Coordinates of C-alpha atoms and ligand atoms in Angstrom, one line a residue:
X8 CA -30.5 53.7 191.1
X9 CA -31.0 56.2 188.4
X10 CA -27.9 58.6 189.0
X11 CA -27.3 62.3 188.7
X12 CA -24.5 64.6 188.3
X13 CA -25.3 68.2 189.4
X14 CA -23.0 71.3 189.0
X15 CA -25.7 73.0 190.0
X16 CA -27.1 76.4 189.4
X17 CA -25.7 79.4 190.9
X18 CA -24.5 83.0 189.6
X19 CA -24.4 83.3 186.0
X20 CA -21.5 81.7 184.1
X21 CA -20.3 80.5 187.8
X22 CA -17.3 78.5 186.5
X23 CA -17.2 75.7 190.0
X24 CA -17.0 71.9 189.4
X25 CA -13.7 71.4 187.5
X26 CA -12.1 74.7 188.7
X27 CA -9.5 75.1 191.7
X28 CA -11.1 77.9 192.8
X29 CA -14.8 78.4 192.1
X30 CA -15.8 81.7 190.9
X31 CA -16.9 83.8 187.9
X32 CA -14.1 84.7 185.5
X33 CA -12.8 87.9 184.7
X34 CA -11.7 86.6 181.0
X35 CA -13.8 83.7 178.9
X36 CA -13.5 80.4 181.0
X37 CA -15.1 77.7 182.0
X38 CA -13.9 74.4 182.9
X39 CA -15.3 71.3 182.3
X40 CA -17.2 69.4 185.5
X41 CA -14.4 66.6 185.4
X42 CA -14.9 65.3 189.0
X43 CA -18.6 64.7 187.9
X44 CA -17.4 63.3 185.0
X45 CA -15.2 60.4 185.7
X46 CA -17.8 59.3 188.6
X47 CA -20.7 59.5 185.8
X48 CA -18.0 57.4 183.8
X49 CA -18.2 54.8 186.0
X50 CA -21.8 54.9 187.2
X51 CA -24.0 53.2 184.3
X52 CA -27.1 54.8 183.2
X53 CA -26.3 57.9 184.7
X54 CA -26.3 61.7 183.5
X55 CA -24.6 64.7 184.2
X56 CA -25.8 68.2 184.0
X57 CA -23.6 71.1 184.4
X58 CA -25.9 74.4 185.1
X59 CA -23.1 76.9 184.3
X60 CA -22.8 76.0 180.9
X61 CA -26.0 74.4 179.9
X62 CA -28.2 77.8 181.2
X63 CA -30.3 75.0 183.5
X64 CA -32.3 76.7 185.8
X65 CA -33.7 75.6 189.0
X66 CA -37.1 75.5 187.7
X67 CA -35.7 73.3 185.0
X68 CA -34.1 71.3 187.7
X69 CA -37.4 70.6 189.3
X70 CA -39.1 69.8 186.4
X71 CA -36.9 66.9 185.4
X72 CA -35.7 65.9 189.2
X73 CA -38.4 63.1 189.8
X74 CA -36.4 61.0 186.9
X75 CA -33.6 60.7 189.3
X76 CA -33.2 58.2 192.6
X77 CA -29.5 59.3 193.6
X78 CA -28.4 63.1 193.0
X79 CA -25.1 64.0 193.6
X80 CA -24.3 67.5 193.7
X81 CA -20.9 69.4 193.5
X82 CA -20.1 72.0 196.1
X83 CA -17.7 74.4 196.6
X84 CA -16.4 76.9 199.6
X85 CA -17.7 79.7 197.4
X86 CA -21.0 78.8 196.7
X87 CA -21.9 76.3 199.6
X88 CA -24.6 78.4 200.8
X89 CA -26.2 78.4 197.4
X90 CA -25.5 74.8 196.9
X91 CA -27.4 74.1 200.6
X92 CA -30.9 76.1 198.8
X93 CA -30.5 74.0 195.6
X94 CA -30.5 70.7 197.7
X95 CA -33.0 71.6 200.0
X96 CA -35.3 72.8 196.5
X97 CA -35.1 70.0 195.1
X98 CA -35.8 67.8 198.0
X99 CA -39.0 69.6 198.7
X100 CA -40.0 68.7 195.1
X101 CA -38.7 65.4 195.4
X102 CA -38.7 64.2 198.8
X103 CA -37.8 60.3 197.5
X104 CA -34.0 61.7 196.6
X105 CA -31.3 60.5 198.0
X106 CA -28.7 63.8 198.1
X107 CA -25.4 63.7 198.4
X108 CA -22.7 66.3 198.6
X109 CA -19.1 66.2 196.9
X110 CA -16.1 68.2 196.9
X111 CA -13.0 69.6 198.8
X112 CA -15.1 71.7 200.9
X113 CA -17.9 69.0 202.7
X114 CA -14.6 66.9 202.3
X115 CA -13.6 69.0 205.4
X116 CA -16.6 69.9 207.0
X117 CA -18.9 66.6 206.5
X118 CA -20.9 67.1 210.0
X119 CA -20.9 70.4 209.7
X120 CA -23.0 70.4 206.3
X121 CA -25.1 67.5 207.2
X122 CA -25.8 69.0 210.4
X123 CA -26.9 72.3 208.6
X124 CA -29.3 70.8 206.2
X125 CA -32.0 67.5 206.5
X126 CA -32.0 67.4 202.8
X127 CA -28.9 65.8 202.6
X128 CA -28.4 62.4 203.4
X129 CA -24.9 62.2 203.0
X130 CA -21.6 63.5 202.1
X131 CA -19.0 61.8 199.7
X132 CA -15.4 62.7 201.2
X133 CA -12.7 63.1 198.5
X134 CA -12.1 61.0 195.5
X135 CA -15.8 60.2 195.3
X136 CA -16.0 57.9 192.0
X137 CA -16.0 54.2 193.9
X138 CA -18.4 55.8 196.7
X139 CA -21.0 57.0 194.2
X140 CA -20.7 53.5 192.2
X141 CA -21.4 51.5 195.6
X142 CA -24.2 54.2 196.9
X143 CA -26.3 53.6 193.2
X144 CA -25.4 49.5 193.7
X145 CA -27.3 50.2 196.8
X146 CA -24.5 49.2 199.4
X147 CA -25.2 49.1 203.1
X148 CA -24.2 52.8 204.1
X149 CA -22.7 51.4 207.0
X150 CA -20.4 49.8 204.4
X151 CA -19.4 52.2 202.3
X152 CA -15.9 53.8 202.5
X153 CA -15.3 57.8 202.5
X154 CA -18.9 58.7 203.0
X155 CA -20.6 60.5 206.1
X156 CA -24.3 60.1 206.6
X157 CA -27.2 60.6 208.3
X158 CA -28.9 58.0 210.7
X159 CA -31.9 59.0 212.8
X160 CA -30.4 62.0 214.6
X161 CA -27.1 60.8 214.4
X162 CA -24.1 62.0 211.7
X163 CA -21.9 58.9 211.4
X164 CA -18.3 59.2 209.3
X165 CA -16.9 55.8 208.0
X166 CA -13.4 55.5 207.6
X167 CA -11.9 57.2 204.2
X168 CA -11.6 55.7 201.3
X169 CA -7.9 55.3 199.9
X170 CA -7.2 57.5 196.5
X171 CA -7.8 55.7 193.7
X172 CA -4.5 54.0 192.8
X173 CA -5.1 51.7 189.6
X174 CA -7.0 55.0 187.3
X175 CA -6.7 52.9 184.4
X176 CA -10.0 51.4 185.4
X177 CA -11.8 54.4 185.6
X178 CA -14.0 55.2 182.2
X179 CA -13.1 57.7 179.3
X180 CA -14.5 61.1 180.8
X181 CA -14.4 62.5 177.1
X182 CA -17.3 60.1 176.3
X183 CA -19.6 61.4 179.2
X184 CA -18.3 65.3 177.9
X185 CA -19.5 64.1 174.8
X186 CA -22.8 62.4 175.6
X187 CA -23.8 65.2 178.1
X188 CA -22.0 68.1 177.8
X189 CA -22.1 71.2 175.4
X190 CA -18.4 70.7 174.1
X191 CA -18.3 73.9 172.6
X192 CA -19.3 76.7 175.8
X193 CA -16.3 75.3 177.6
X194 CA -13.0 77.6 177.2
X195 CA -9.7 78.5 178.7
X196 CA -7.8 82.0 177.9
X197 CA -4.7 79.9 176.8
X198 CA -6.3 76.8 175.1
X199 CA -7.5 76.6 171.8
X200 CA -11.0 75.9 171.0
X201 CA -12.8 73.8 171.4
X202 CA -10.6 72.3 174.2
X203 CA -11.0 69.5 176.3
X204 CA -9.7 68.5 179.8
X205 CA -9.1 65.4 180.6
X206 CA -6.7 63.8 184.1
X207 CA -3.8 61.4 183.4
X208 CA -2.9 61.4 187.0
X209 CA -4.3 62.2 190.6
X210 CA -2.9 64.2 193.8
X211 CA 0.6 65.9 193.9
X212 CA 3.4 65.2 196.1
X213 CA 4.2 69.0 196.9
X214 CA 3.2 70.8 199.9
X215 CA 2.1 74.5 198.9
X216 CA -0.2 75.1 201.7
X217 CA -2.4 77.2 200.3
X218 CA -3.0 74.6 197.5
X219 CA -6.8 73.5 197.6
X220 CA -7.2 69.8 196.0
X221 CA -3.6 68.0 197.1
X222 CA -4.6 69.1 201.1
X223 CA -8.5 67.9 201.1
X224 CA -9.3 66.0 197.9
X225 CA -6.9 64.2 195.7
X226 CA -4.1 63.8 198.6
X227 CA -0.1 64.2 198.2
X228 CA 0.0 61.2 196.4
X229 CA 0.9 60.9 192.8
X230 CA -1.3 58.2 190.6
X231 CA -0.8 58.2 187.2
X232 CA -2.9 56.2 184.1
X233 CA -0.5 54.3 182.1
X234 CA 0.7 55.8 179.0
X235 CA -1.2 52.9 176.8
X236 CA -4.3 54.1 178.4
X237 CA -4.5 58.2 178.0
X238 CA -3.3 57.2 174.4
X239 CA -5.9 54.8 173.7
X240 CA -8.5 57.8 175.0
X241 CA -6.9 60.1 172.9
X242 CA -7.3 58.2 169.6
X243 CA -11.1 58.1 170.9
X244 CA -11.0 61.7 170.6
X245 CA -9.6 61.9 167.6
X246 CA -11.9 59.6 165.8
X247 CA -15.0 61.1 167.9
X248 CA -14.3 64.1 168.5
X249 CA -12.7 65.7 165.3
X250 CA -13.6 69.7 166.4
X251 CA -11.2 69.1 169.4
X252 CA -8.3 71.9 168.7
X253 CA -6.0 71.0 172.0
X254 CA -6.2 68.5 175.0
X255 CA -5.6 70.0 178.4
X256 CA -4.0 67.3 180.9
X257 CA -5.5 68.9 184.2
X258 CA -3.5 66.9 186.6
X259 CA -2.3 68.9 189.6
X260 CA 1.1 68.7 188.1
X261 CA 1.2 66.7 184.7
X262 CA 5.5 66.5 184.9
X263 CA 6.3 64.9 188.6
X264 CA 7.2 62.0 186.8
X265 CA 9.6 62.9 184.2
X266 CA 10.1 59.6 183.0
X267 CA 6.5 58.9 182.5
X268 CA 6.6 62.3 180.4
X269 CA 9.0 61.1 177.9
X270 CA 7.4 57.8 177.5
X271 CA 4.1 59.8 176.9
X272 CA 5.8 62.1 174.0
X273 CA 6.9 59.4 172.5
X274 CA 4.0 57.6 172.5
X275 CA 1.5 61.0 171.6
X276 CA 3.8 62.2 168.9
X277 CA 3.0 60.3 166.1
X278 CA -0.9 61.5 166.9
X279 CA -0.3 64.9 166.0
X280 CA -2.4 66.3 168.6
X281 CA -1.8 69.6 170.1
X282 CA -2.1 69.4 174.1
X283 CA -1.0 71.4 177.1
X284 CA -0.5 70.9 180.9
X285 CA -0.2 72.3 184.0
X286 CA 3.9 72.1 185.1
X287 CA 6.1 73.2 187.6
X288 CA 9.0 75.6 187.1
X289 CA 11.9 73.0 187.2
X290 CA 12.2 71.1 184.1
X291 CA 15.4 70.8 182.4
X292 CA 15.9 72.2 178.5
X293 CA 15.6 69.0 177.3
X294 CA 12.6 67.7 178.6
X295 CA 10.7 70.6 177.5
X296 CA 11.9 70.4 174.0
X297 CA 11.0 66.8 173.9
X298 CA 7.3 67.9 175.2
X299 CA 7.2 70.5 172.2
X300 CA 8.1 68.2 169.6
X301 CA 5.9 65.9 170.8
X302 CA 3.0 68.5 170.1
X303 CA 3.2 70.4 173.4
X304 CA 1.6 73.9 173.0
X305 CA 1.1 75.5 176.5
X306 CA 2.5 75.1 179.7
X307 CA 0.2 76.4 183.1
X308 CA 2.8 77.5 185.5
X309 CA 2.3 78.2 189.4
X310 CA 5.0 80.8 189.9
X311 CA 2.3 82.5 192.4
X312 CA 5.2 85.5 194.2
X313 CA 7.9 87.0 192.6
X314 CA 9.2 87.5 196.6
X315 CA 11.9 84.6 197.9
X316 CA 10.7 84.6 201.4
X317 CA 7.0 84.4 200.3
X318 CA 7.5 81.3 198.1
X319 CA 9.5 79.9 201.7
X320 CA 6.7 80.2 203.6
X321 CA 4.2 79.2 201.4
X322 CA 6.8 76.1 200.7
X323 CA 6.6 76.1 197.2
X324 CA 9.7 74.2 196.4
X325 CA 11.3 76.0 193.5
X326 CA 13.5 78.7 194.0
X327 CA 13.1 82.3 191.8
X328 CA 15.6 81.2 190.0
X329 CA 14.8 78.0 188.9
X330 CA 11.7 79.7 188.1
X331 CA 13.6 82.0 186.1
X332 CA 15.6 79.2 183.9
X333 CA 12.1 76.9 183.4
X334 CA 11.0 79.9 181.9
X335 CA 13.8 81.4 179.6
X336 CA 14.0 77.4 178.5
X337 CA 10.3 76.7 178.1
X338 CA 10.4 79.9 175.3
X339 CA 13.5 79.2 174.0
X340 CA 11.9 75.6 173.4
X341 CA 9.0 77.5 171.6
X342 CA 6.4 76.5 174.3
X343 CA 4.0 79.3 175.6
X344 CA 3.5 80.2 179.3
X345 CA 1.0 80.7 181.1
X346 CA 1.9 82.4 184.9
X347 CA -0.3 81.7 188.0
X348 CA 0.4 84.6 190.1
X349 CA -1.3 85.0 193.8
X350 CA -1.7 88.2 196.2
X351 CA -1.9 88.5 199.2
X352 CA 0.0 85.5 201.1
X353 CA 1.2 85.9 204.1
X354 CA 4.4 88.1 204.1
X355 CA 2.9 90.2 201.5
X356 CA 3.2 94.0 201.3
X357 CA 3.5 97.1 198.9
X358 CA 6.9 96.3 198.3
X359 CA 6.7 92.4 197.7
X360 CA 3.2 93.1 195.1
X361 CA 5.7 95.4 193.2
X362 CA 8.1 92.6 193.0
X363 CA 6.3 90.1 191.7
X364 CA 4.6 92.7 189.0
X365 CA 8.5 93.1 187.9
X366 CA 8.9 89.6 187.9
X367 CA 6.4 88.7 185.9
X368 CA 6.9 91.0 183.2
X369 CA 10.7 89.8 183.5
X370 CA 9.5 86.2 182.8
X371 CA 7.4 87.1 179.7
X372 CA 4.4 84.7 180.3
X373 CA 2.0 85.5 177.2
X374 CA -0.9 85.4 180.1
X375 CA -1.2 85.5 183.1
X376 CA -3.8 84.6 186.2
X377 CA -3.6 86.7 189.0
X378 CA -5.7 85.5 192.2
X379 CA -6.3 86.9 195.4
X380 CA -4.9 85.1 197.9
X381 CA -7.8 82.7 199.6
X382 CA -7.5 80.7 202.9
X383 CA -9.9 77.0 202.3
X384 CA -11.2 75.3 205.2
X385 CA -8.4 72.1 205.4
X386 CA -5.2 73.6 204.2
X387 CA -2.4 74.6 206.1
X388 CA -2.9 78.4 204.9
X389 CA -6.1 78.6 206.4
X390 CA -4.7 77.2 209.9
X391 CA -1.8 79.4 209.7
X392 CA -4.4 82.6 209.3
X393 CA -6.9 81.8 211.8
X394 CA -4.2 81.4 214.3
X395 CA -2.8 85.0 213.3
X396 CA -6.2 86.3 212.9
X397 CA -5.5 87.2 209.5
X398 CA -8.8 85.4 208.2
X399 CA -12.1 87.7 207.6
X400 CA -13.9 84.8 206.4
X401 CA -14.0 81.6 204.4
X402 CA -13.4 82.2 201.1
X403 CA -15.6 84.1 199.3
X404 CA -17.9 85.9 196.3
X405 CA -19.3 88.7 195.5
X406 CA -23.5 89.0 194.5
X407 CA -22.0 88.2 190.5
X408 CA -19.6 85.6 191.7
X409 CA -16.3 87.2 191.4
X410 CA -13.8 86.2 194.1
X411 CA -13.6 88.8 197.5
X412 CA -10.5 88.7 199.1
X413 CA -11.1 87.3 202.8
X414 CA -7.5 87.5 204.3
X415 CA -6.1 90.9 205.7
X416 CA -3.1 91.8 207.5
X417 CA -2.0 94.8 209.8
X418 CA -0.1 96.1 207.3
X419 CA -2.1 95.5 204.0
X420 CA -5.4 95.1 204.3
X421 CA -7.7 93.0 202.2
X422 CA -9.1 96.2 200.0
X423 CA -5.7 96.4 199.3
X424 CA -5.2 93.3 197.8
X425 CA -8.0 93.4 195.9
X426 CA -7.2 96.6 194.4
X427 CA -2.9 95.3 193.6
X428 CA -4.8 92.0 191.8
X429 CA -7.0 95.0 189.5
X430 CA -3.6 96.7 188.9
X431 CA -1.7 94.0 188.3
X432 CA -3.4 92.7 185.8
X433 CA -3.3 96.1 184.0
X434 CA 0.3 96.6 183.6
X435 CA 1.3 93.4 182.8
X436 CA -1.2 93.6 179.9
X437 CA -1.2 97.0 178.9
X438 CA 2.4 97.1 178.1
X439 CA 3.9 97.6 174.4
X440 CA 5.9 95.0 174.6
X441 CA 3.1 92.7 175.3
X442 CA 1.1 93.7 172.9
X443 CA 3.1 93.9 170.2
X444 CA 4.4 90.3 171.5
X445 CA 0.1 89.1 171.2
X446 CA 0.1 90.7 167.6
X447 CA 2.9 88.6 166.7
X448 CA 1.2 85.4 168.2
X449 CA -2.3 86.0 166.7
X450 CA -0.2 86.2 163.0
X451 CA 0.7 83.0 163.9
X452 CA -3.2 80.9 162.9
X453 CA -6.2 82.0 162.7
X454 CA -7.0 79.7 165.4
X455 CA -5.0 81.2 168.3
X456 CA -6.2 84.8 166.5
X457 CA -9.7 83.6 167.8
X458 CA -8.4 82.2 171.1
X459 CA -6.5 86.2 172.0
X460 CA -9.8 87.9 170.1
X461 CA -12.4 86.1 172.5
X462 CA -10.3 86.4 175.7
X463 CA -9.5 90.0 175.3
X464 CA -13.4 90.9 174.3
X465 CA -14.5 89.1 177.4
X466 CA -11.8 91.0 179.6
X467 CA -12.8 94.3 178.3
X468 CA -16.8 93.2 178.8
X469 CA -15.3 92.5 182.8
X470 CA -13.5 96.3 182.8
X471 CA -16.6 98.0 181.3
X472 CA -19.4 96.3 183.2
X473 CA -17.3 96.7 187.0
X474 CA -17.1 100.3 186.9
Ligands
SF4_528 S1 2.8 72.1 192.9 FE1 0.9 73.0 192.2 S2 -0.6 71.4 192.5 FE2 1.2 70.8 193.7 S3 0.8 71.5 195.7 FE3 1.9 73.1 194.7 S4 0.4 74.5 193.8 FE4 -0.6 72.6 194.3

């Protein structure tokens, strides 16, 4: 079966399929469709089309739709209801299509989507590569692991499909990026550019309940590639793909494994590749200078509350402290920061916002994230604030795409939060001391000049156009 990949269409520069949290950025971002991407790896004679950064339209969509047998679309919490008008578009053009729905969110509520809309005719549950691969090999449906489908009138769920354990086997997403995908419209505030994101390992053995992917998608399970095998795709980016300026490793938490981290700087140093990945704040000094001699640029850090008792609750694992050390190591290492901060959990007031602002600045990140606290169908946060009656609704966008806070308690209520996330981000940036600290940095190449230039441009663009 001729296969597509859809990110589909939806508000403008909608950054959805390889993001945690779908939404429209406030600074220049956009991740690349991974998910999409390994499947389409592994499907032959397949294509993908991301919509947010190709401009494709829905009427473009249509145009071209009939090409396709299988369509597999990308949906998010966010966006679902858009998603739902997209299918049922291109079904009317197309009424042949077989449409199928992937990601965390029909992950959790399968029936519930099929039950909403007769243009799909199933949904993909989690890791959806090997169920894709059998639906275009035209496997019995009955047959097929992880997938929900429609039968007559009836919605029938088949037993789930285990993670993918042996990821070696999986293709090289970075030659679908580069057959499909406009390399260059893809950026992160603290990657160089042109970036690309790539997975060396699945799922993560944490239990942050508010974390999206580990609770509904990837599971708590940590898979990694072997190290022969991310290498081997790396030197195919570096013969291929010569613009590439940094390789993000996008893995729920790239340094579970400690041990596989030093055989991987061992092996990647000799490359001379810059790369970055997303850590946790409990790595000892020397593990982190290994990783910066090894070519280690930047590490993404969910510190998410600067409040002990929040980080309990939420079960984050790593104490202030340690959080404290990682970082004062990680710099002293020479390796840049960048904080993931989240409002609005529960436990949160006035007081506990104003801690975590302090905190921040007292860790020196050179950027920061700051997200509104958001309850997904599946995770334990979402339980939690249904039971409380916390919850306002799923989360959720506004008409440009930018994230709506959808949690509110008795004591701070969800304007609230949304207003601290505005502030926040305002005096941790508009400091001296940061700025002169950002000056400093841009001195240091003309490439991560560009990288500040471009973020900050797009973050005024954000302040000017919101008022
Ligand atoms: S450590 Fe990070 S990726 Fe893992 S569950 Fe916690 S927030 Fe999610």
């Amino acid at each position: 079966m001729k296969t597509l990949f859809l990110n589909p269409p939806s508000f403008d520069r909608f950054d959805s399929a390889g993001a945690r949290f779908a939404a429209t950025r406030k600074t220049r971002s956009l991740w690349y469709p991974a998910w999409l991407g390994y499947a389409a790896a592994l499907v032959p004679n397949s294509q993908l089309i991301d919509s947010p950064a190709t401009n494709t339209t829905l009427d473009h969509l249509l145009k071209i739709i009939k090409k396709f047998d299988l369509i597999v679309i990308y949906t998010s919490t966010p966006s679902i209801n858009n998603d739902l008008q997209v299918a049922q578009s291109l079904k009317k053009t197309h009424p042949q299509a077989k449409i199928v729905f992937t990601g965390p969110h029909v992950s959790v509520l399968d029936k519930q989507t099929l039950k909403s809309s007769p243009a799909i005719m199933a949904v993909a549950r989690q890791e959806f590569d090997y169920t894709i691969l059998e639906l275009s090999q035209k496997k019995p449906l009955s047959k097929i692991k992880g997938l929900t489908y429609r039968k007559g009138s009836q919605i029938i769920r088949n037993p789930n499909r285990p993670p993918v354990h042996n990821l070696d086997k999986l293709g090289f997403v970075s030659k679908v990026y580069q057959r499909d995908l406009p390399i260059n419209r893809y950026h992160l505030p603290f990657c160089l550019h042109p970036y690309l994101a790539i997975y060396a390992g699945r799922g993560c053995p944490a239990r942050c309940i508010f974390c999206l992917w580990p609770q509904t998608f990837t599971g708590r399970i940590y898979r990694k590639r072997s190290v022969k095998n991310v290498i081997k795709e790396i030197n195919w980016i570096k013969k291929n793909l010569p613009q590439i300026k940094e390789i993000f490793f996008d893995d729920d938490t790239f340094t579970i494994n400690q041990s596989w981290v030093k055989e991987f700087c061992q092996a990647i140093k000799p490359l001379h590749i810059t790369w970055s990945v997303n850590a946790r704040a409990n790595l000892p000094y020397n593990l982190l200078k290994t990783m910066k001699d090894a070519g280690c640029r930047y590490l993404i850090v969910g510190y998410e509350s600067g409040n002990q008792q929040i980080l309990k609750t939420m079960q984050k694992g790593v104490t202030l402290e340690q959080m404290k050390k990682f970082t004062h190591h990680a710099h002293q290492a020479g390796l840049m920061t960048h904080g993931d901060f989240i409002l609005g959990l529960p436990g949160e007031t006035k007081q506990t916002i104003n801690q975590t602002l302090k905190f921040a600045k007292s860790l020196d990140c050179d950027t920061i994230q700051v997200s509104i606290a958001t309850a997904f169908p599946g995770t334990e946060l979402y339980s939690l604030c249904q039971k409380k009656g916390y919850l306002t609704k799923p989360a959720s966008v506004d008409k440009k795409g930018y994230q709506l806070p959808t949690i509110s308690y008795p004591k701070l209520s969800s304007k609230d939060i949304y207003h601290a996330v505005e502030n926040f981000h305002y005096k941790f940036y508009f400091r001296p001391r940061y700025i002169l600290k950002t000056f400093k940095t841009a001195l240091k190449s003309p490439a991560e000049a560009k990288r500040i230039l471009l973020s900050s441009l797009e973050y005024f663009k954000y302040l000017i156009t919101s008022k």
